[in-house]
Amino acid sequence: MAKQTWKAGNMIYPLPAVMVSCGDKEGNTNIITIGWTGTICTNPAMLYISIRPERYSYHMLRESEEFVVNLTTEELAYATDWCGVKSGRDFDKWKEMKLTPVKAEKLEYAPMIGECPVNIECKVVEVKELGSHAMFLAEVVSVQVDDAYMDETGKFHLNNTGLMTYSHGAYKELGADIGTFGYSVKKK
């Protein structure tokens, strides 16, 4: 099989397309769309987001040392994109996209986005300046899930929420199941 060699770059796709909500100590809040996020550790539960220092939300994240990762859905695709291409310096993204700020359970400055099916409250434990981006390593301090996706046994059905991803310039809806964790070694 023939392959081309390209210059070094990130080609890890698909990525989660999340809206990160944050705030500063003066009461200003913002929403920024992030594709560079992921799990770092299970115990303690930790994740990261990476953001360019010139972004409007950067000073809020540095000052408050907290944020909320809000999972996005097909229904929120337009708002997710809009919040990623417009600056909070110029627009009130909450108002423009008709999103509802909800007081977080364990954070002081960063609100959750009410319309998102999952809100992950995070407190920054370390910031790594890495060149074009700064990586905010954070401990997950609380998670809220929408009751609409809970069944009668108390199981949360995340994959029924309409989650979307970002892959090579396009937003994608998640597709059909092709297996479950451990299916390749499961006894028949």
Tab-separated table of C-alpha atoms in Angstrom:
chain	number	residue	atom	x	y	z
A	1	MET	CA	0.000	0.000	0.000
A	2	ALA	CA	1.464	3.375	-1.021
A	3	LYS	CA	1.481	6.241	1.475
A	4	GLN	CA	2.471	9.899	1.339
A	5	THR	CA	4.656	11.549	3.955
A	6	TRP	CA	3.310	14.858	5.279
A	7	LYS	CA	4.872	17.418	7.595
A	8	ALA	CA	4.472	16.722	11.307
A	9	GLY	CA	0.996	17.540	12.606
A	10	ASN	CA	-1.866	16.186	14.648
A	11	MET	CA	-4.099	13.773	12.785
A	12	ILE	CA	-5.906	12.173	15.701
A	13	TYR	CA	-9.575	12.162	14.701
A	14	PRO	CA	-12.392	12.081	15.585
A	15	LEU	CA	-12.258	14.405	18.574
A	16	PRO	CA	-14.961	15.347	21.027
A	17	ALA	CA	-16.475	18.730	20.168
A	18	VAL	CA	-17.256	20.235	23.560
A	19	MET	CA	-18.295	23.649	24.765
A	20	VAL	CA	-16.243	24.782	27.730
A	21	SER	CA	-17.863	27.357	29.993
A	22	CYS	CA	-15.747	29.530	32.223
A	23	GLY	CA	-15.842	32.716	34.237
A	24	ASP	CA	-13.619	35.235	35.961
A	25	LYS	CA	-13.729	36.769	39.426
A	26	GLU	CA	-15.492	39.897	38.119
A	27	GLY	CA	-18.529	37.870	37.028
A	28	ASN	CA	-17.789	37.709	33.284
A	29	THR	CA	-18.495	34.341	31.687
A	30	ASN	CA	-17.872	32.830	28.287
A	31	ILE	CA	-18.272	29.688	26.216
A	32	ILE	CA	-15.451	28.389	24.024
A	33	THR	CA	-15.613	25.373	21.738
A	34	ILE	CA	-12.723	22.985	22.287
A	35	GLY	CA	-11.666	19.969	20.253
A	36	TRP	CA	-8.449	19.367	22.145
A	37	THR	CA	-9.669	17.647	25.274
A	38	GLY	CA	-9.527	14.199	26.741
A	39	THR	CA	-9.131	11.906	29.704
A	40	ILE	CA	-5.869	11.949	31.643
A	41	CYS	CA	-6.556	9.753	34.637
A	42	THR	CA	-9.315	7.646	36.216
A	43	ASN	CA	-8.408	7.960	39.878
A	44	PRO	CA	-8.472	10.799	40.568
A	45	ALA	CA	-10.729	11.630	37.634
A	46	MET	CA	-8.789	14.105	35.504
A	47	LEU	CA	-9.042	15.623	32.044
A	48	TYR	CA	-7.377	18.345	30.030
A	49	ILE	CA	-8.253	21.118	27.629
A	50	SER	CA	-5.785	22.960	25.409
A	51	ILE	CA	-6.337	26.588	24.424
A	52	ARG	CA	-4.350	29.332	22.738
A	53	PRO	CA	-3.326	32.180	25.097
A	54	GLU	CA	-4.802	34.819	22.756
A	55	ARG	CA	-8.323	33.413	23.162
A	56	TYR	CA	-10.757	35.474	25.240
A	57	SER	CA	-11.385	32.609	27.683
A	58	TYR	CA	-7.696	32.113	28.469
A	59	HIS	CA	-7.519	34.836	31.143
A	60	MET	CA	-10.710	33.506	32.753
A	61	LEU	CA	-9.281	29.998	32.989
A	62	ARG	CA	-5.994	31.301	34.395
A	63	GLU	CA	-7.690	33.571	36.933
A	64	SER	CA	-10.476	31.313	38.221
A	65	GLU	CA	-8.688	27.980	37.730
A	66	GLU	CA	-11.977	26.259	36.966
A	67	PHE	CA	-14.187	25.379	34.003
A	68	VAL	CA	-17.010	23.116	32.883
A	69	VAL	CA	-16.739	20.712	29.953
A	70	ASN	CA	-20.221	20.517	28.426
A	71	LEU	CA	-20.814	17.611	26.030
A	72	THR	CA	-22.496	18.648	22.802
A	73	THR	CA	-25.152	17.047	20.643
A	74	GLU	CA	-26.461	17.197	17.100
A	75	GLU	CA	-29.100	19.684	18.311
A	76	LEU	CA	-26.314	21.928	19.618
A	77	ALA	CA	-24.121	21.682	16.500
A	78	TYR	CA	-24.829	25.242	15.301
A	79	ALA	CA	-24.199	26.730	18.763
A	80	THR	CA	-21.071	24.620	19.171
A	81	ASP	CA	-19.621	25.889	15.910
A	82	TRP	CA	-20.713	29.495	16.494
A	83	CYS	CA	-19.156	29.560	19.976
A	84	GLY	CA	-15.907	28.342	18.410
A	85	VAL	CA	-15.647	30.937	15.655
A	86	LYS	CA	-16.997	34.025	17.435
A	87	SER	CA	-15.156	35.762	20.259
A	88	GLY	CA	-16.584	36.485	23.674
A	89	ARG	CA	-14.864	39.869	23.360
A	90	ASP	CA	-17.480	40.790	20.762
A	91	PHE	CA	-20.569	38.755	21.679
A	92	ASP	CA	-22.494	37.439	24.653
A	93	LYS	CA	-22.543	33.830	23.467
A	94	TRP	CA	-25.145	32.803	26.053
A	95	LYS	CA	-27.579	35.374	24.717
A	96	GLU	CA	-26.748	34.967	21.016
A	97	MET	CA	-27.134	31.168	21.079
A	98	LYS	CA	-29.999	31.156	23.607
A	99	LEU	CA	-28.044	28.950	26.013
A	100	THR	CA	-28.844	28.794	29.704
A	101	PRO	CA	-26.118	29.383	32.295
A	102	VAL	CA	-26.753	27.125	35.309
A	103	LYS	CA	-24.934	27.475	38.622
A	104	ALA	CA	-22.369	24.708	38.962
A	105	GLU	CA	-22.535	22.534	42.051
A	106	LYS	CA	-18.875	22.749	43.113
A	107	LEU	CA	-17.467	25.716	41.181
A	108	GLU	CA	-17.610	29.389	42.054
A	109	TYR	CA	-17.132	31.178	38.721
A	110	ALA	CA	-17.854	28.813	35.815
A	111	PRO	CA	-21.506	28.063	34.990
A	112	MET	CA	-22.766	24.911	33.290
A	113	ILE	CA	-24.677	24.977	29.987
A	114	GLY	CA	-28.207	23.810	30.795
A	115	GLU	CA	-28.942	22.450	27.324
A	116	CYS	CA	-26.027	19.986	27.364
A	117	PRO	CA	-26.765	16.402	28.471
A	118	VAL	CA	-23.547	16.133	30.508
A	119	ASN	CA	-21.687	18.833	32.428
A	120	ILE	CA	-18.247	18.018	33.848
A	121	GLU	CA	-17.076	20.451	36.530
A	122	CYS	CA	-13.293	20.818	36.697
A	123	LYS	CA	-10.700	22.519	38.870
A	124	VAL	CA	-7.305	23.260	37.316
A	125	VAL	CA	-4.359	21.577	39.015
A	126	GLU	CA	-1.617	22.552	36.551
A	127	VAL	CA	-1.112	24.619	33.409
A	128	LYS	CA	1.535	23.596	30.895
A	129	GLU	CA	2.601	26.236	28.368
A	130	LEU	CA	3.401	24.130	25.307
A	131	GLY	CA	3.966	26.557	22.434
A	132	SER	CA	0.878	27.532	20.453
A	133	HIS	CA	-1.410	26.222	23.226
A	134	ALA	CA	-1.548	25.964	26.999
A	135	MET	CA	-2.782	22.698	28.451
A	136	PHE	CA	-5.015	22.983	31.499
A	137	LEU	CA	-4.804	19.774	33.521
A	138	ALA	CA	-7.849	19.543	35.750
A	139	GLU	CA	-9.462	17.335	38.347
A	140	VAL	CA	-13.116	16.470	37.779
A	141	VAL	CA	-14.977	17.545	40.917
A	142	SER	CA	-18.579	16.854	39.862
A	143	VAL	CA	-20.583	15.533	36.906
A	144	GLN	CA	-24.213	16.319	36.126
A	145	VAL	CA	-26.266	14.191	33.726
A	146	ASP	CA	-29.690	14.920	32.245
A	147	ASP	CA	-32.507	12.895	33.837
A	148	ALA	CA	-34.080	12.519	30.377
A	149	TYR	CA	-31.466	9.866	29.539
A	150	MET	CA	-31.835	7.812	32.725
A	151	ASP	CA	-33.812	4.583	32.636
A	152	GLU	CA	-35.945	3.051	35.388
A	153	THR	CA	-32.945	1.107	36.741
A	154	GLY	CA	-30.851	4.264	37.149
A	155	LYS	CA	-28.623	3.598	34.120
A	156	PHE	CA	-27.541	6.637	32.127
A	157	HIS	CA	-27.786	6.169	28.332
A	158	LEU	CA	-25.097	8.568	27.093
A	159	ASN	CA	-25.182	7.199	23.548
A	160	ASN	CA	-28.857	8.176	23.220
A	161	THR	CA	-28.102	11.878	23.688
A	162	GLY	CA	-27.079	12.527	20.075
A	163	LEU	CA	-23.427	13.195	20.859
A	164	MET	CA	-21.330	14.671	18.065
A	165	THR	CA	-17.651	14.675	17.244
A	166	TYR	CA	-15.301	16.729	15.110
A	167	SER	CA	-13.249	15.039	12.413
A	168	HIS	CA	-10.920	16.690	9.921
A	169	GLY	CA	-12.955	19.887	9.505
A	170	ALA	CA	-16.468	18.458	9.897
A	171	TYR	CA	-18.884	17.798	12.731
A	172	LYS	CA	-20.125	14.213	12.743
A	173	GLU	CA	-22.878	12.394	14.539
A	174	LEU	CA	-21.917	9.174	16.233
A	175	GLY	CA	-22.967	6.102	14.285
A	176	ALA	CA	-24.126	2.586	14.955
A	177	ASP	CA	-22.482	0.343	17.543
A	178	ILE	CA	-19.876	-2.013	16.077
A	179	GLY	CA	-19.022	-3.767	19.324
A	180	THR	CA	-18.746	-3.275	23.055
A	181	PHE	CA	-15.708	-3.147	25.312
A	182	GLY	CA	-14.269	-6.684	25.556
A	183	TYR	CA	-16.421	-8.196	22.797
A	184	SER	CA	-13.335	-9.504	20.981
A	185	VAL	CA	-12.451	-11.831	23.844
A	186	LYS	CA	-15.919	-12.568	25.180
A	187	LYS	CA	-16.716	-16.267	25.509
A	188	LYS	CA	-19.519	-17.447	23.253
